[in-house]
CSV table of C-alpha atoms in Angstrom, one decimal:
chain,number,residue,atom,x,y,z
K,233,MET,CA,108.8,125.7,81.1
K,234,LYS,CA,107.2,127.8,83.9
K,235,LYS,CA,105.9,124.6,85.5
K,236,ILE,CA,109.4,123.3,85.7
K,237,ILE,CA,110.6,126.3,87.7
K,238,LEU,CA,107.9,125.9,90.2
K,239,ILE,CA,108.5,122.2,90.6
K,240,ILE,CA,112.3,122.3,91.1
K,241,VAL,CA,112.7,125.6,93.0
K,242,ILE,CA,113.6,123.6,96.1
K,243,ALA,CA,116.7,121.7,95.1
K,244,LEU,CA,118.9,119.0,96.4
K,245,LEU,CA,121.4,119.6,99.2
K,246,TYR,CA,123.7,116.6,99.6
K,247,ILE,CA,127.1,117.9,100.5
K,248,ASN,CA,130.5,116.2,100.6
K,249,ILE,CA,131.4,116.4,104.3
K,250,ALA,CA,135.1,116.7,105.1
K,251,GLY,CA,135.1,117.0,108.8
K,252,SER,CA,133.1,117.8,111.9
K,253,GLU,CA,133.7,121.6,111.7
K,254,LYS,CA,132.7,121.8,108.2
K,255,ASP,CA,129.8,119.4,108.8
K,256,ASN,CA,128.4,121.7,111.5
K,257,LEU,CA,128.7,124.8,109.4
K,258,ILE,CA,127.0,123.1,106.4
K,259,LYS,CA,124.1,121.8,108.5
K,260,LYS,CA,123.6,125.2,110.2
K,261,GLY,CA,123.7,127.0,106.9
K,262,ILE,CA,121.3,124.5,105.2
K,263,ASN,CA,118.8,124.9,108.0
K,264,LEU,CA,118.9,128.7,107.7
K,265,SER,CA,118.4,128.5,103.9
K,266,TYR,CA,115.4,126.2,104.2
K,267,ASN,CA,113.9,128.6,106.7
K,268,PHE,CA,114.5,131.3,104.1
K,269,GLN,CA,116.9,133.2,106.4
K,270,LEU,CA,119.2,133.8,103.4
K,271,THR,CA,121.3,136.6,104.8
K,272,GLU,CA,122.4,134.5,107.8
K,273,ALA,CA,123.0,131.5,105.6
K,274,GLU,CA,125.1,133.5,103.2
K,275,GLN,CA,127.4,134.5,106.0
K,276,ILE,CA,128.0,130.8,106.9
K,277,PHE,CA,128.5,129.8,103.2
K,278,ASN,CA,131.1,132.5,102.8
K,279,LYS,CA,133.0,131.2,105.8
K,280,ILE,CA,133.0,127.7,104.2
K,281,ILE,CA,134.4,129.2,101.1
K,282,ASP,CA,137.1,131.1,103.1
K,283,ASP,CA,138.0,127.9,105.1
K,284,TYR,CA,137.8,125.4,102.2
K,285,PRO,CA,138.4,127.4,99.0
K,286,HIS,CA,139.3,124.4,96.9
K,287,ASP,CA,136.1,122.5,97.8
K,288,PRO,CA,132.8,123.0,95.7
K,289,ASP,CA,130.5,122.9,98.7
K,290,GLY,CA,130.4,126.6,99.8
K,291,TYR,CA,130.2,127.8,96.2
K,292,LEU,CA,127.3,125.5,95.4
K,293,LEU,CA,125.4,126.4,98.5
K,294,LEU,CA,125.9,130.1,98.0
K,295,SER,CA,124.9,129.8,94.3
K,296,GLN,CA,121.6,128.2,95.5
K,297,ASN,CA,120.9,131.2,97.7
K,298,TYR,CA,121.3,133.6,94.8
K,299,LEU,CA,119.2,131.4,92.6
K,300,TRP,CA,116.4,131.5,95.1
K,301,LYS,CA,116.7,135.3,95.2
K,302,TYR,CA,116.6,135.5,91.5
K,303,LEU,CA,113.5,133.3,91.3
K,304,GLY,CA,111.9,135.3,93.9
K,305,ASN,CA,112.6,138.8,92.6
K,306,LYS,CA,113.9,138.4,89.0
K,307,ASP,CA,116.8,140.7,89.7
K,308,GLU,CA,119.5,140.4,87.0
K,309,GLY,CA,122.2,141.2,89.5
K,310,ASP,CA,121.3,138.0,91.4
K,311,PHE,CA,121.3,136.1,88.2
K,312,LYS,CA,124.9,137.2,87.4
K,313,THR,CA,126.1,136.5,90.9
K,314,PHE,CA,124.4,133.0,90.7
K,315,LEU,CA,126.3,132.3,87.4
K,316,LYS,CA,129.6,133.4,89.0
K,317,PHE,CA,129.3,131.0,92.0
K,318,ILE,CA,127.7,128.0,90.1
K,319,ASP,CA,130.5,128.1,87.6
K,320,LEU,CA,133.1,128.1,90.4
K,321,SER,CA,131.3,125.2,91.9
K,322,ILE,CA,131.4,123.2,88.6
K,323,GLU,CA,135.1,124.1,88.2
K,324,LYS,CA,136.0,123.0,91.7
K,325,SER,CA,134.0,119.7,91.3
K,326,LYS,CA,135.5,118.8,88.0
K,327,SER,CA,139.0,119.5,89.4
K,328,LYS,CA,138.5,117.1,92.3
K,329,LEU,CA,136.8,114.6,90.0
K,330,LYS,CA,140.0,114.1,88.0
K,331,LYS,CA,141.9,113.2,91.2
K,332,SER,CA,139.3,111.1,93.0
K,333,GLN,CA,138.8,107.3,92.7
K,334,LYS,CA,135.3,107.4,94.3
K,335,GLN,CA,133.3,109.8,92.2
K,336,ASP,CA,129.7,109.4,93.3
K,337,ILE,CA,129.4,112.5,95.6
K,338,LEU,CA,131.3,114.7,93.1
K,339,ASN,CA,129.1,113.5,90.2
K,340,TYR,CA,126.1,114.3,92.5
K,341,GLN,CA,127.2,117.8,93.2
K,342,LEU,CA,127.8,118.4,89.4
K,343,GLY,CA,124.3,117.0,88.8
K,344,LYS,CA,122.9,119.6,91.3
K,345,ALA,CA,125.0,122.3,89.8
K,346,TYR,CA,123.6,121.8,86.3
K,347,MET,CA,120.1,121.4,87.7
K,348,PHE,CA,120.5,124.9,89.2
K,349,LYS,CA,121.7,126.2,85.9
K,350,ALA,CA,118.7,124.7,84.1
K,351,MET,CA,116.3,126.4,86.5
K,352,ALA,CA,118.1,129.8,86.2
K,353,LEU,CA,118.3,129.6,82.3
K,354,THR,CA,114.6,128.6,82.1
K,355,THR,CA,113.7,131.7,84.2
K,356,ASN,CA,116.0,133.8,82.1
K,357,GLY,CA,114.3,132.7,78.9
K,358,SER,CA,117.3,130.7,77.6
K,359,ASN,CA,115.2,127.6,77.0
K,360,VAL,CA,117.5,125.7,74.7
K,361,ASP,CA,120.5,126.2,77.0
K,362,ALA,CA,118.2,125.1,79.8
K,363,PHE,CA,117.4,121.8,78.1
K,364,TRP,CA,121.1,121.1,77.6
K,365,ALA,CA,121.8,121.9,81.2
K,366,THR,CA,119.0,119.4,82.2
K,367,LYS,CA,120.6,116.7,79.9
K,368,THR,CA,124.0,117.2,81.6
K,369,SER,CA,122.4,117.2,85.0
K,370,MET,CA,120.6,113.9,84.4
K,371,SER,CA,123.8,112.3,83.0
K,372,TYR,CA,125.6,113.1,86.2
K,373,PHE,CA,122.8,111.8,88.4
K,374,GLU,CA,122.7,108.5,86.3
K,375,ASP,CA,126.5,108.2,86.7
K,376,VAL,CA,126.0,108.4,90.5
K,377,LEU,CA,123.6,105.5,90.4
K,378,ASP,CA,125.8,103.5,88.1
K,379,GLU,CA,128.6,103.7,90.5
K,380,THR,CA,126.6,103.5,93.7
K,381,PRO,CA,123.0,102.1,93.2
K,382,SER,CA,122.2,102.8,96.9
K,383,PHE,CA,122.9,106.5,96.5
K,384,TYR,CA,119.2,107.1,96.6
K,385,ASP,CA,119.5,110.9,96.9
K,386,ALA,CA,120.3,110.9,93.2
K,387,ASN,CA,116.9,109.4,92.5
K,388,LEU,CA,115.4,112.6,93.6
K,389,GLY,CA,117.1,114.7,90.9
K,390,ILE,CA,116.2,112.2,88.2
K,391,GLY,CA,112.6,111.9,89.4
K,392,VAL,CA,112.1,115.7,89.5
K,393,PHE,CA,113.2,116.0,85.9
K,394,GLN,CA,111.2,113.0,84.7
K,395,TYR,CA,108.1,114.6,86.3
K,396,ALA,CA,108.8,118.2,85.3
K,397,LEU,CA,109.5,117.6,81.7
K,398,GLY,CA,105.9,116.3,81.3
K,399,TYR,CA,104.9,120.0,81.5
K,400,VAL,CA,107.1,121.2,78.6
K,401,PRO,CA,104.8,123.1,76.2
K,402,SER,CA,104.4,121.6,72.7
K,403,VAL,CA,106.4,124.4,71.2
K,404,PHE,CA,109.5,123.0,72.9
K,405,LYS,CA,108.9,119.3,72.2
K,406,TRP,CA,111.6,119.4,69.5
K,407,ALA,CA,114.1,120.3,72.2
K,408,LEU,CA,113.3,117.1,74.0
K,409,THR,CA,114.0,115.1,70.9
K,410,LEU,CA,117.2,117.0,70.2
K,411,THR,CA,118.5,116.4,73.7
K,412,GLY,CA,117.2,112.9,74.0
K,413,LEU,CA,115.3,113.8,77.2
K,414,SER,CA,112.0,112.1,78.0
K,415,ALA,CA,109.2,112.7,80.4
K,416,ASP,CA,107.5,110.1,82.6
K,417,LYS,CA,105.4,111.5,85.4
K,418,ASP,CA,104.8,108.1,87.0
K,419,LYS,CA,108.4,107.1,87.0
K,420,GLY,CA,109.3,110.6,88.3
K,421,LEU,CA,106.9,110.1,91.2
K,422,ASN,CA,108.3,106.7,92.0
K,423,ASN,CA,111.9,108.0,92.0
K,424,ILE,CA,111.0,110.8,94.4
K,425,LEU,CA,109.3,108.4,96.7
K,426,ILE,CA,112.5,106.2,96.7
K,427,ALA,CA,114.5,109.3,97.6
K,428,TYR,CA,112.1,110.2,100.4
K,429,LYS,CA,112.1,106.8,101.9
K,430,LYS,CA,115.7,105.7,101.4
K,431,GLY,CA,117.7,108.8,100.8
K,432,ASN,CA,120.1,110.3,103.4
K,433,ASP,CA,119.5,114.0,102.9
K,434,SER,CA,116.5,114.1,100.6
K,435,LYS,CA,113.5,114.1,103.0
K,436,THR,CA,112.9,117.8,103.0
K,437,GLU,CA,113.2,118.2,99.2
K,438,ALA,CA,111.3,115.1,98.4
K,439,ALA,CA,108.5,115.9,100.8
K,440,PHE,CA,108.0,119.3,99.0
K,441,HIS,CA,107.9,117.7,95.6
K,442,LEU,CA,105.5,114.9,96.8
K,443,GLY,CA,103.3,117.6,98.3
K,444,LYS,CA,103.1,119.4,95.0
K,445,ILE,CA,102.8,116.2,92.8
K,446,TYR,CA,100.0,114.6,95.0
K,447,SER,CA,98.1,117.9,94.7
K,448,ASP,CA,98.7,118.9,91.1
K,449,TYR,CA,98.9,115.5,89.4
K,450,LEU,CA,96.9,113.1,91.5
K,451,ALA,CA,94.4,115.3,93.4
K,452,GLU,CA,95.2,113.4,96.6
K,453,TYR,CA,95.0,116.4,98.9
K,454,ASP,CA,95.3,114.7,102.2
K,455,SER,CA,98.6,113.1,101.1
K,456,SER,CA,99.8,116.4,99.8
K,457,THR,CA,99.1,118.3,103.1
K,458,PHE,CA,100.7,115.4,105.0
K,459,TYR,CA,104.0,116.0,103.3
K,460,LEU,CA,103.8,119.8,103.1
K,461,TYR,CA,102.9,120.3,106.8
K,462,ASN,CA,105.8,117.9,107.6
K,463,VAL,CA,108.3,120.5,106.2
K,464,ILE,CA,106.3,123.6,107.3
K,465,ASN,CA,106.5,122.5,110.9
K,466,LYS,CA,110.3,122.2,110.5
K,467,TYR,CA,110.8,125.4,108.5
K,468,PRO,CA,107.9,127.7,109.4
K,469,LYS,CA,109.4,130.8,107.7
K,470,ASN,CA,109.7,129.1,104.3
K,471,THR,CA,107.2,131.1,102.2
K,472,LEU,CA,107.4,128.6,99.4
K,473,PHE,CA,106.3,125.7,101.5
K,474,LEU,CA,103.4,127.8,103.0
K,475,TYR,CA,102.3,129.0,99.6
K,476,GLN,CA,102.3,125.6,98.0
K,477,CYS,CA,100.2,124.1,100.9
K,478,ALA,CA,97.8,127.0,100.5
K,479,ILE,CA,97.3,126.1,96.9
K,480,THR,CA,96.6,122.4,97.9
K,481,HIS,CA,94.0,123.7,100.3
K,482,ILE,CA,92.3,125.8,97.6
K,483,LEU,CA,92.2,122.9,95.2
K,484,ASP,CA,90.6,120.9,98.0
K,485,ARG,CA,88.1,123.7,98.5
K,486,ASP,CA,89.3,124.3,102.1
K,487,LEU,CA,89.5,128.1,101.9
K,488,THR,CA,89.7,128.7,105.6
K,489,ASN,CA,93.0,126.8,106.0
K,490,ALA,CA,94.3,128.2,102.7
K,491,GLU,CA,93.7,131.8,104.0
K,492,LYS,CA,95.6,131.1,107.2
K,493,LEU,CA,98.7,130.0,105.3
K,494,LEU,CA,98.5,132.9,102.9
K,495,ASN,CA,98.3,135.3,105.8
K,496,LYS,CA,101.5,133.8,107.1
K,497,VAL,CA,103.2,134.4,103.8
K,498,ILE,CA,102.1,138.0,103.7
K,499,SER,CA,103.1,138.6,107.3
K,500,LEU,CA,106.5,137.2,106.7
K,501,ASN,CA,106.9,139.5,103.7
K,502,ASN,CA,110.3,138.0,102.9
K,503,LYS,CA,112.3,140.7,101.0
K,504,TYR,CA,113.7,138.1,98.7
K,505,PHE,CA,110.3,136.7,97.7
K,506,THR,CA,108.2,139.7,97.0
K,507,GLN,CA,106.6,138.0,94.0
K,508,THR,CA,105.4,135.1,96.2
K,509,THR,CA,103.9,137.7,98.5
K,510,ALA,CA,102.2,139.3,95.5
K,511,PHE,CA,100.8,135.9,94.4
K,512,ALA,CA,99.6,135.3,98.0
K,513,TYR,CA,97.4,138.5,97.7
K,514,PHE,CA,96.2,137.2,94.3
K,515,LEU,CA,95.0,133.9,96.0
K,516,LYS,CA,93.5,135.8,98.9
K,517,GLY,CA,91.5,137.7,96.3
K,518,ASP,CA,90.4,134.4,94.7
K,519,ILE,CA,89.3,133.1,98.2
K,520,TYR,CA,87.1,136.1,98.8
K,521,PHE,CA,85.8,135.9,95.2
K,522,ARG,CA,84.8,132.3,95.8
K,523,ARG,CA,83.0,133.5,98.9
K,524,ASN,CA,81.2,136.1,96.7
K,525,ASN,CA,82.6,138.7,99.0
K,526,TYR,CA,83.3,141.2,96.3
K,527,GLU,CA,84.7,144.1,98.4
K,528,LYS,CA,87.4,142.0,100.1
K,529,ALA,CA,88.2,140.3,96.7
K,530,ILE,CA,88.8,143.8,95.2
K,531,GLU,CA,91.0,144.9,98.1
K,532,ASN,CA,93.3,141.8,97.7
K,533,TYR,CA,93.4,141.9,93.8
K,534,LYS,CA,94.5,145.5,94.1
K,535,LYS,CA,97.4,144.7,96.4
K,536,PHE,CA,98.4,141.9,93.9
K,537,PHE,CA,98.5,144.6,91.1
K,538,ASP,CA,100.6,146.9,93.3
K,539,LEU,CA,103.2,144.2,94.1
K,540,THR,CA,103.5,142.0,91.1
K,541,LYS,CA,106.4,142.3,88.7
K,542,VAL,CA,105.2,139.7,86.1
K,543,THR,CA,102.2,139.4,83.9
K,544,ASP,CA,101.2,136.0,85.3
K,545,TYR,CA,97.4,136.1,86.3
K,546,LEU,CA,96.9,139.7,85.4
K,547,GLY,CA,94.2,138.5,82.9
K,548,ILE,CA,92.2,136.3,85.2
K,549,ALA,CA,92.5,138.8,88.0
K,550,ASN,CA,91.1,141.6,85.8
K,551,LEU,CA,88.2,139.3,84.7
K,552,ARG,CA,87.2,138.5,88.3
K,553,LEU,CA,87.6,142.1,89.3
K,554,SER,CA,85.3,143.2,86.5
K,555,PHE,CA,82.7,140.7,87.8
K,556,CYS,CA,83.1,142.0,91.4
K,557,TYR,CA,82.5,145.6,90.2
K,558,GLU,CA,79.6,144.5,88.0
K,559,MET,CA,78.0,142.9,91.1
K,560,LEU,CA,78.5,146.1,93.0
K,561,ASN,CA,76.9,148.1,90.2
K,562,ASN,CA,80.1,150.0,89.3
K,563,ASP,CA,79.8,149.8,85.6
K,564,GLU,CA,82.7,152.2,84.9
K,565,GLU,CA,85.3,150.1,86.9
K,566,SER,CA,83.9,146.8,85.6
K,567,SER,CA,84.4,148.1,82.0
K,568,ARG,CA,87.9,149.3,82.8
K,569,CYS,CA,88.9,145.9,84.2
K,570,ILE,CA,87.5,144.0,81.3
K,571,SER,CA,89.6,146.1,79.0
K,572,ASN,CA,92.7,144.9,80.8
K,573,VAL,CA,92.1,141.1,80.5
K,574,SER,CA,94.7,140.9,77.7
K,575,LEU,CA,97.5,141.9,80.0
K,576,GLY,CA,98.0,138.4,81.3
K,577,ASN,CA,100.5,135.7,80.4
K,578,ASP,CA,99.5,133.8,77.2
K,579,ASP,CA,101.3,130.7,78.5
K,580,ILE,CA,98.9,130.4,81.4
K,581,GLN,CA,95.6,128.7,81.0
K,582,ASP,CA,93.7,131.0,83.3
K,583,ASP,CA,94.9,134.1,81.4
K,584,ILE,CA,94.1,132.6,78.1
K,585,PHE,CA,90.6,131.9,79.3
K,586,ALA,CA,90.3,135.4,80.7
K,587,LYS,CA,91.4,137.0,77.4
K,588,ASN,CA,88.8,134.9,75.4
K,589,GLU,CA,86.0,135.4,77.7
K,590,GLY,CA,86.8,139.1,78.3
K,591,ASN,CA,86.5,139.7,74.5
K,592,LYS,CA,83.0,138.2,74.6
K,593,ILE,CA,82.0,140.4,77.5
K,594,LYS,CA,83.4,143.5,75.9
K,595,GLU,CA,81.1,142.8,73.0
K,596,TYR,CA,78.0,141.5,74.7
K,597,GLY,CA,78.3,142.6,78.4
K,598,TRP,CA,77.8,140.6,81.6
K,599,SER,CA,74.6,138.6,80.8
K,600,ASN,CA,72.3,137.5,83.6
K,601,ASP,CA,73.0,133.9,82.6
K,602,ARG,CA,76.7,134.4,82.9
K,603,LYS,CA,76.3,136.0,86.4
K,604,ILE,CA,74.2,133.0,87.6
K,605,ILE,CA,76.8,130.6,86.5
K,606,MET,CA,79.7,132.6,88.0
K,607,ILE,CA,78.0,132.7,91.4
K,608,ALA,CA,77.2,129.0,91.3
K,609,ASN,CA,80.8,128.2,90.3
K,610,ASN,CA,82.0,130.3,93.2
K,611,PHE,CA,79.9,128.4,95.7
K,612,LEU,CA,81.1,125.1,94.1
K,613,GLU,CA,84.8,126.1,94.3
K,614,ALA,CA,84.3,127.2,97.9
K,615,GLY,CA,82.8,123.7,98.7
K,616,ILE,CA,79.5,125.2,99.7
K,617,TYR,CA,77.4,122.6,97.9
K,618,ASP,CA,74.1,123.3,99.7
K,619,SER,CA,74.2,126.8,98.2
K,620,VAL,CA,74.9,125.5,94.7
K,621,ILE,CA,72.0,123.1,95.0
K,622,LEU,CA,69.7,125.8,96.3
K,623,ASN,CA,70.9,128.3,93.7
K,624,MET,CA,70.6,126.0,90.8
K,625,LYS,CA,67.3,124.5,91.7
K,626,GLU,CA,65.9,128.1,91.9
K,627,LYS,CA,67.6,129.6,88.8
K,628,LEU,CA,68.5,126.8,86.4
K,629,SER,CA,65.2,126.9,84.7
K,630,LYS,CA,65.5,130.6,84.2
K,631,ILE,CA,68.8,130.3,82.2
K,632,LYS,CA,68.1,130.9,78.5
K,633,ASP,CA,71.5,130.1,77.1
K,634,ASP,CA,71.8,126.4,76.2
K,635,ASP,CA,75.5,126.1,77.1
K,636,TYR,CA,75.1,127.8,80.5
K,637,LYS,CA,72.0,125.6,81.3
K,638,ILE,CA,74.2,122.5,80.7
K,639,VAL,CA,77.0,123.9,82.8
K,640,GLY,CA,74.6,124.8,85.6
K,641,GLY,CA,73.3,121.3,85.4
K,642,LEU,CA,76.8,119.9,85.8
K,643,PHE,CA,77.5,122.1,88.8
K,644,LEU,CA,74.2,120.9,90.3
K,645,ALA,CA,75.0,117.3,89.6
K,646,GLU,CA,78.5,117.5,91.2
K,647,SER,CA,77.1,119.2,94.3
K,648,LEU,CA,74.5,116.4,94.7
K,649,ILE,CA,77.1,113.8,94.3
K,650,LYS,CA,79.3,115.5,96.9
K,651,LYS,CA,76.4,115.5,99.3
K,652,ASN,CA,76.0,111.8,98.5
K,653,LYS,CA,72.6,112.3,96.9
K,654,LEU,CA,73.6,110.0,94.1
K,655,ASP,CA,70.2,109.2,92.6
K,656,ALA,CA,69.4,112.9,92.4
K,657,GLY,CA,72.8,113.6,90.8
K,658,ASN,CA,72.2,110.8,88.2
K,659,ASP,CA,68.8,112.2,87.4
K,660,ILE,CA,70.3,115.6,86.5
K,661,LEU,CA,73.1,114.0,84.4
K,662,ASN,CA,70.6,111.9,82.5
K,663,LYS,CA,68.7,115.0,81.4
K,664,ILE,CA,71.9,116.6,80.0
K,665,SER,CA,72.8,116.2,76.3
K,666,ILE,CA,76.5,117.2,75.9
K,667,LYS,CA,76.0,117.1,72.1
K,668,ASN,CA,74.3,120.5,72.5
K,669,LEU,CA,77.4,122.1,73.9
K,670,ASP,CA,78.7,124.8,71.5
K,671,ARG,CA,81.1,127.2,73.4
K,672,GLU,CA,81.6,125.4,76.7
K,673,LYS,CA,83.0,122.1,75.4
K,674,TRP,CA,85.1,121.6,78.5
K,675,GLY,CA,81.7,120.4,79.9
K,676,ILE,CA,82.2,117.2,77.9
K,677,PRO,CA,85.1,115.7,80.0
K,678,TYR,CA,83.4,117.1,83.1
K,679,TYR,CA,80.2,115.3,82.3
K,680,TYR,CA,82.0,111.9,81.7
K,681,TYR,CA,84.0,112.4,84.9
K,682,LEU,CA,80.9,112.9,86.9
K,683,LYS,CA,79.3,109.8,85.3
K,684,ALA,CA,82.5,107.8,86.2
K,685,LEU,CA,82.4,109.1,89.7
K,686,LEU,CA,78.8,108.1,90.1
K,687,ASN,CA,79.4,104.6,88.8
K,688,PHE,CA,82.4,104.3,91.1
K,689,LYS,CA,80.3,105.2,94.1
K,690,HIS,CA,77.7,102.6,93.1
K,691,GLY,CA,80.5,100.0,92.8
K,692,LYS,CA,80.2,99.7,89.0
K,693,ASN,CA,83.9,99.8,88.4
K,694,SER,CA,83.8,98.6,84.8
K,695,GLU,CA,81.3,101.2,83.7
K,696,ALA,CA,83.2,103.8,85.7
K,697,LEU,CA,86.4,103.0,83.9
K,698,LYS,CA,84.7,103.3,80.5
K,699,GLN,CA,83.2,106.7,81.4
K,700,LEU,CA,86.6,107.8,82.8
K,701,GLU,CA,88.3,106.9,79.5
K,702,HIS,CA,85.7,109.0,77.6
K,703,SER,CA,86.6,111.9,80.0
K,704,GLU,CA,90.3,111.6,79.4
K,705,ASP,CA,90.0,111.2,75.7
K,706,SER,CA,87.8,114.4,75.5
K,707,ASN,CA,89.8,116.5,77.9
K,708,ASP,CA,91.3,118.9,75.4
K,709,TYR,CA,89.5,122.2,76.2
K,710,TYR,CA,89.6,124.8,78.9
K,711,TYR,CA,90.4,123.5,82.4
K,712,LYS,CA,92.3,120.5,81.0
K,713,ASP,CA,94.8,120.9,83.9
K,714,LYS,CA,91.9,121.0,86.3
K,715,PHE,CA,90.3,117.8,85.2
K,716,GLN,CA,93.4,115.6,84.5
K,717,PRO,CA,94.3,115.3,88.2
K,718,LEU,CA,90.7,114.3,89.1
K,719,ILE,CA,90.8,111.7,86.3
K,720,ASN,CA,94.2,110.4,87.6
K,721,ASN,CA,92.8,110.2,91.1
K,722,LEU,CA,89.8,108.2,90.1
K,723,TYR,CA,91.9,105.9,87.9
K,724,ASN,CA,94.0,105.2,91.1
K,725,HIS,CA,90.9,104.4,93.1
K,726,LEU,CA,89.6,102.0,90.4
K,727,LYS,CA,93.0,100.1,90.4
K,728,LYS,CA,92.8,99.4,94.1
């Protein structure tokens, strides 16, 4: 459920406008909220409540502020205040609903209110209650479209849930069955696009969601940054927009622009989003790690440790820190960090990987083969393909471990393909036998993906499709979430 929180943290803000004065207040407050000037926004929302105490608008908007604060800092006081105002919003909306003939806007506001509840309950660990809140929210959004099919802003709420529910862990699949909810990422994306193109007040929220989906689901990084910079330019103090765009740049191996955005997050240091600031330091540590700049990586990982209030990414950060100290010949610190790899979140793939790999390193130490592969992978993730090629051509034959030799070959093949040296990349892949993989079985979907990419670049679409199907069918190991967007991206290109 953690994915859902990240996906729907920016929520819908369509408000029932009663008059010009109220209209101006709401617009001003919303703009301040989007710019994460929450204290100033709260003053305006309190005035709306004072002036229009029987309307749900002010309570709903104020509840969102406290929800954002709670998601940013996990303060239980903010959670309780959120519940107070969201319940008042629901009460006011239902009261008006009984007296109103045209109900679409009120149903929409109730859909938002229960969406907020679902987000808060998920974060609070009340997962079953969160599913029921999700069900209620979806029902209200559907009622909106039943009454007014052109109320396209409601498509955003439905689309976000359709997409987000695709990330529900298998342990909670029973809850989907119980509540009758279903996931469909493609339908979710389509509904969000409808809201972006046709909605009245959805462009900011839809742009954020599209930026995230195009990055995390489709690996279409240019499309992602298009949408995200659109909202960043409008709301330059929104640390969440900046942070998400930095992630897109990292996935696109554009570390320079990622670092610029992370520096903005850190310099803003929004007091309500200290955890986002902590994660920004973590990603800066990753950037320097990818550059094999171990001293600067250590400096930023330490700042992450000082600020974070959650266990997310503690495992992978300690694993990478251990490697940094190992490369700096500080065995004592390297061992200390490797002993902490189990501190991470067991729901996060990176931390699961770190725990498993860390246990191997505790027993066998940092082998020379592992170091070679780590350095090559860093060059690869930094987009420095010439260095991967040079490094692997020099050292691949010296690797003794069969699995690492295959992985190194895959890194080399990808780098050659990225440099458009297709025949050389194909020669490397033809020498690889994935049947020999023992531990690093994630290399199997990676191998088939690279074969598909090669065939696509040669215009052999039928063969590319066949290899891509092999890649998807075998994508059930480490880095599953990394390869699936690349697979989806290539599928889309093959359909064109």
